[in-house]
Amino acid sequence: MNRLWVRLSLAFVVVVLLSLCSIAVIGVTAYIQRDAGLAQAAQALGFPARIQINEPYQVILAASLVVIAILAIALGTLMSRSFTAPLNQLAAAAKRYAARDWSQRVPVRGAQEIVEVSTAFNQMADELEKQETLRRNLMADIAHELRTPLTVMQGNLRAMLDEMYPLDRAEIATLYDETRLLARLVDDLRELALADAGKLPLKLEAVNPNEILNTAAANFAIPADAQDVRFEPLGLINLPPVHADADRFAQVLRNLLANALQHTPAGGAITLGAARQNSALGVFVRDTGAGIEARDLPQVFDRFYRADKSRTRATGGTGLGLAITKAWVEAMGGKIGVESQEGQGSTFWFTLPLEKN
């Protein structure tokens, strides 16, 4: 009974039955009064030959027909209004939402179809509100990240012009480092913009993961040793080919290993491992750092997000590395995630599809 088509069908049936009853009463009465053969048959059965409807009864019959018609119209109106009221509310909420009133939601009630539409609208509104919040935060974060190096450059140049700083190679090198940070930030933002548009440049082909993983391990061993961090490669041989972009595969590994090294103290350990997982290759980077709080896990791959609020751009990067890593993995048809417990380190993992023969 909660299906909209059932309710509409019942309303139609009710109106039709009421109309048929009215027509039947009038038709049968007139037919009995006018048909001579029917009158004789009725007389043979002991009924009167003619059915006479006295004037008071005619008035009652006419009044009954009028009442029935009014009830049918009223019933149809009430039912139609009950059907369309949720749709009117949905239309009004959509208009207010289009006017950037992000708090608009609609009550979930009525026929099942209306409930499904209302639920879908509320889910859409929640997601759009979330995206709008992320957009605003992104703009604020970009402004902040750009302002910091620009302020440093502007201050140093002003000091040089006022002859407070000497115009020597050391000061010029400082300014150059700030321009490199700006260039890196702009490049990262460009890659994320391409990811959002689904236009990341990829060269997908059969890639040998053994070579890429072992190269990354060899390159990473040196900085890990310099920070007194033990590096442990695990299972990086005899792995099946994957369908991926070799350069982006290597970039994902560099980002995850650099992130692990950044959060692992001296005396800790980092493990890079890989294994086949059904139709995909699974790769993980495990560290023995401080770990990530449970409340921060869902936001680890968000742009400009840093679990450690005390980290700056100099000590914690631009805050875009993991977001870019996620974009590249998903663009290659893989998945990425993180598992962590505070005080027990973190494990970042990703998968890439195997090359089909």
XYZ file of C-alpha atoms in Angstrom:
357
model
C 0.000 0.000 0.000
C 2.996 2.303 0.310
C 3.825 2.191 -3.388
C 2.828 5.327 -5.209
C 1.453 3.467 -8.222
C -0.768 1.351 -5.943
C -2.231 4.408 -4.277
C -2.860 6.128 -7.580
C -4.480 2.975 -8.936
C -6.764 2.706 -5.917
C -7.786 6.330 -6.267
C -8.627 5.776 -9.911
C -10.591 2.611 -9.121
C -12.604 4.389 -6.420
C -13.550 7.220 -8.747
C -14.459 4.811 -11.539
C -16.593 2.630 -9.247
C -18.461 5.611 -7.881
C -19.126 6.827 -11.399
C -20.303 3.370 -12.520
C -22.618 3.063 -9.525
C -24.211 6.402 -10.325
C -24.681 5.510 -13.980
C -26.048 2.084 -13.071
C -28.661 3.490 -10.684
C -29.910 5.966 -13.258
C -29.803 3.485 -16.155
C -31.559 0.649 -14.375
C -34.300 2.930 -13.115
C -34.956 4.416 -16.528
C -34.771 1.039 -18.250
C -37.307 -0.615 -15.968
C -39.699 2.267 -16.347
C -39.531 2.355 -20.161
C -39.109 -1.236 -21.346
C -42.538 -2.960 -21.939
C -41.092 -6.473 -22.171
C -39.275 -6.091 -18.885
C -42.467 -4.778 -17.333
C -44.438 -7.890 -18.478
C -41.744 -10.212 -17.164
C -41.788 -8.434 -13.853
C -45.635 -8.758 -13.737
C -45.456 -12.510 -14.440
C -43.126 -12.919 -11.473
C -45.524 -11.108 -9.225
C -43.763 -7.750 -9.323
C -45.511 -4.580 -10.389
C -45.375 -3.879 -14.122
C -43.976 -0.423 -13.593
C -41.661 0.892 -10.974
C -42.878 4.293 -10.106
C -40.411 6.604 -8.421
C -42.264 9.206 -6.488
C -41.063 12.773 -6.587
C -39.583 12.738 -3.042
C -37.516 9.703 -3.964
C -36.431 11.349 -7.176
C -35.197 14.263 -5.123
C -33.380 11.896 -2.758
C -31.813 10.057 -5.710
C -30.664 13.274 -7.309
C -29.273 14.510 -4.000
C -27.461 11.208 -3.480
C -25.851 11.485 -6.897
C -24.720 15.014 -6.106
C -23.295 13.927 -2.742
C -21.485 10.990 -4.356
C -19.981 13.288 -6.982
C -18.845 15.761 -4.330
C -17.299 12.975 -2.237
C -15.488 11.588 -5.280
C -14.082 15.020 -6.118
C -13.070 15.663 -2.497
C -11.477 12.250 -2.148
C -9.567 12.645 -5.396
C -8.362 16.109 -4.369
C -7.194 14.969 -0.931
C -5.386 11.955 -2.325
C -3.731 13.938 -5.099
C -2.568 16.565 -2.596
C -1.153 13.852 -0.348
C 0.741 12.505 -3.362
C 2.114 15.850 -4.553
C 2.883 17.519 -1.184
C 6.259 15.717 -0.739
C 7.201 16.556 -4.323
C 6.358 20.223 -3.733
C 8.540 20.187 -0.619
C 11.348 18.574 -2.591
C 11.080 21.181 -5.351
C 11.115 24.038 -2.816
C 14.148 22.570 -1.030
C 15.984 22.134 -4.342
C 15.388 25.791 -5.229
C 16.670 26.967 -1.848
C 19.661 24.646 -2.163
C 20.401 26.080 -5.596
C 20.455 29.491 -3.880
C 23.387 28.135 -1.773
C 21.370 27.377 1.356
C 23.393 24.265 2.185
C 21.285 23.382 5.246
C 18.236 22.394 3.195
C 16.979 18.840 3.675
C 13.581 17.218 3.069
C 11.599 14.960 5.417
C 11.735 11.286 4.472
C 8.111 10.140 4.417
C 5.268 9.155 2.108
C 5.141 6.484 -0.574
C 8.193 4.328 -1.124
C 9.122 6.126 -4.333
C 8.918 9.488 -2.556
C 11.011 8.121 0.327
C 13.687 6.939 -2.140
C 13.769 10.307 -3.926
C 13.911 12.213 -0.618
C 16.708 9.990 0.682
C 18.687 10.453 -2.539
C 18.216 14.241 -2.348
C 19.430 14.369 1.255
C 22.462 12.225 0.423
C 23.269 14.463 -2.525
C 22.883 17.555 -0.328
C 25.212 16.081 2.311
C 27.876 15.286 -0.278
C 27.620 18.687 -1.974
C 27.822 20.460 1.371
C 30.908 18.415 2.214
C 32.491 19.265 -1.139
C 31.700 22.955 -0.656
C 33.359 22.882 2.762
C 36.402 21.158 1.266
C 36.527 23.740 -1.520
C 36.493 26.620 0.930
C 39.149 24.985 3.078
C 41.224 24.278 -0.016
C 41.134 27.910 -1.098
C 42.106 29.045 2.406
C 44.936 26.489 2.543
C 46.251 27.474 -0.875
C 46.253 31.133 0.123
C 48.122 30.285 3.315
C 50.677 28.068 1.594
C 51.366 30.693 -1.059
C 51.506 33.539 1.419
C 54.267 32.009 3.531
C 57.046 31.806 0.907
C 55.919 35.053 -0.686
C 56.170 36.801 2.668
C 59.674 35.400 3.194
C 60.780 36.495 -0.266
C 59.209 39.914 0.085
C 60.774 40.469 3.505
C 64.227 39.380 2.407
C 64.125 41.492 -0.756
C 62.964 44.516 1.235
C 65.802 43.988 3.698
C 68.293 43.784 0.809
C 66.958 46.985 -0.711
C 67.289 48.684 2.678
C 70.825 47.249 2.952
C 69.897 45.349 6.103
C 70.874 42.024 4.470
C 73.973 41.701 2.337
C 73.430 40.882 -1.307
C 75.458 37.677 -1.230
C 75.083 34.106 -2.458
C 73.665 32.826 0.851
C 70.722 35.228 0.790
C 70.104 34.601 -2.899
C 70.143 30.842 -2.190
C 67.476 31.353 0.493
C 65.254 33.175 -1.985
C 65.869 30.477 -4.570
C 64.761 27.765 -2.114
C 61.517 29.648 -1.547
C 60.873 29.812 -5.302
C 61.447 26.043 -5.513
C 58.870 25.483 -2.785
C 56.417 27.677 -4.672
C 57.065 25.780 -7.905
C 56.560 22.458 -6.138
C 53.278 23.634 -4.637
C 52.014 24.832 -8.016
C 53.014 21.536 -9.677
C 51.255 19.533 -6.970
C 48.088 21.595 -7.327
C 48.188 21.146 -11.091
C 48.417 17.370 -10.748
C 45.461 17.328 -8.354
C 43.457 19.507 -10.746
C 44.187 17.050 -13.555
C 43.151 14.174 -11.284
C 39.828 15.875 -10.516
C 39.223 16.328 -14.235
C 40.185 12.724 -14.985
C 42.995 13.911 -17.271
C 46.124 12.678 -15.543
C 48.688 11.768 -18.224
C 49.325 8.033 -18.024
C 51.216 5.507 -20.060
C 49.609 2.263 -18.979
C 51.514 -0.831 -20.043
C 52.950 -4.078 -18.720
C 55.400 -3.117 -15.980
C 57.897 -5.320 -14.131
C 57.325 -4.507 -10.437
C 60.463 -6.356 -9.325
C 62.698 -3.800 -11.018
C 60.768 -0.753 -9.782
C 60.488 -2.004 -6.200
C 64.137 -2.991 -5.912
C 65.292 0.314 -7.429
C 63.159 2.215 -4.935
C 64.543 0.081 -2.104
C 68.143 0.693 -3.163
C 67.620 4.454 -3.444
C 65.823 4.629 -0.109
C 68.373 2.640 1.869
C 70.856 5.551 1.883
C 68.639 8.267 3.474
C 67.193 5.673 5.881
C 70.689 4.738 7.060
C 71.601 8.420 7.409
C 68.713 8.844 9.890
C 69.596 5.612 11.757
C 66.414 3.898 10.543
C 66.564 0.202 9.687
C 65.154 -0.559 6.231
C 63.807 -4.051 5.486
C 62.776 -5.074 1.926
C 60.390 -8.038 1.956
C 59.298 -10.303 -0.903
C 60.474 -8.081 -3.770
C 61.239 -10.940 -6.170
C 59.283 -13.127 -8.606
C 56.332 -10.754 -8.723
C 53.950 -10.868 -11.717
C 53.751 -7.915 -14.178
C 51.248 -5.180 -13.432
C 49.238 -2.906 -15.730
C 50.492 0.516 -14.687
C 52.537 3.594 -15.504
C 56.119 2.846 -14.510
C 57.028 6.441 -13.627
C 53.894 6.968 -11.522
C 54.392 3.591 -9.832
C 57.880 4.718 -8.801
C 56.550 8.105 -7.685
C 53.941 6.449 -5.443
C 56.700 4.373 -3.807
C 58.896 7.447 -3.281
C 56.058 9.378 -1.669
C 55.095 6.578 0.712
C 58.692 5.798 1.682
C 59.493 9.478 2.249
C 56.365 9.830 4.361
C 57.366 6.794 6.441
C 60.905 8.099 6.957
C 59.540 11.485 8.004
C 57.498 9.903 10.799
C 59.937 7.229 11.991
C 62.365 8.173 14.771
C 66.013 7.132 14.931
C 66.305 3.482 15.890
C 63.013 2.603 14.205
C 62.363 0.422 11.183
C 60.601 0.679 7.824
C 59.480 -2.337 5.794
C 58.695 -2.359 2.081
C 56.877 -5.486 0.948
C 54.788 -6.821 -1.928
C 52.759 -9.914 -2.743
C 50.172 -11.086 -5.229
C 46.536 -10.660 -4.160
C 44.245 -12.510 -6.577
C 44.089 -10.282 -9.685
C 46.185 -7.479 -8.196
C 49.605 -6.794 -6.750
C 49.582 -5.567 -3.166
C 52.379 -3.298 -1.939
C 52.802 -2.002 1.611
C 55.097 0.368 3.504
C 55.165 -0.226 7.253
C 56.877 2.024 9.804
C 57.406 2.001 13.578
C 56.595 5.656 14.084
C 54.090 7.302 16.399
C 51.072 6.061 14.430
C 47.913 7.955 13.538
C 44.954 8.667 15.790
C 41.714 6.933 14.806
C 39.954 10.269 14.279
C 42.612 11.314 11.745
C 42.612 8.136 9.635
C 39.669 9.118 7.342
C 41.420 12.396 6.500
C 44.951 11.174 5.896
C 44.611 11.453 2.100
C 42.841 14.842 2.168
C 44.601 17.815 0.647
C 46.672 19.997 2.987
C 45.822 17.707 5.891
C 48.485 17.115 8.521
C 47.730 14.843 11.450
C 50.450 16.596 13.425
C 49.191 20.200 13.598
C 52.591 21.384 14.790
C 54.206 20.466 11.470
C 54.923 23.305 9.098
C 55.500 23.368 5.379
C 59.229 23.046 6.049
C 58.953 20.030 8.363
C 55.823 18.365 7.022
C 55.807 19.107 3.299
C 52.998 20.867 1.472
C 50.350 18.479 2.761
C 49.643 17.302 -0.781
C 51.934 14.283 -1.087
C 49.463 11.627 0.063
C 46.599 13.231 -1.850
C 48.674 13.043 -5.045
C 49.690 9.462 -4.240
C 46.037 8.485 -3.899
C 45.189 10.223 -7.192
C 47.894 8.336 -9.084
C 47.000 4.924 -7.648
C 43.313 5.332 -8.438
C 44.101 6.650 -11.926
C 45.999 3.399 -12.580
C 42.974 1.368 -11.479
C 44.243 0.504 -8.016
C 43.235 1.151 -4.428
C 45.073 2.726 -1.516
C 44.565 2.803 2.227
C 46.191 3.019 5.632
C 46.056 1.017 8.833
C 47.423 2.472 12.023
C 47.246 2.460 15.788
C 48.534 5.334 17.831
C 51.937 4.483 19.297
C 52.377 1.376 17.118
C 53.271 2.771 13.710
C 51.389 2.826 10.410
C 51.031 0.656 7.329
C 50.231 2.327 4.028
C 49.177 -0.095 1.301
C 48.086 0.068 -2.314
C 47.158 -2.346 -5.074
C 47.686 -2.303 -8.832
C 45.921 -4.566 -11.346
C 47.924 -7.389 -12.834
C 48.678 -7.363 -16.533
C 46.229 -9.601 -18.401
C 47.811 -12.173 -20.712
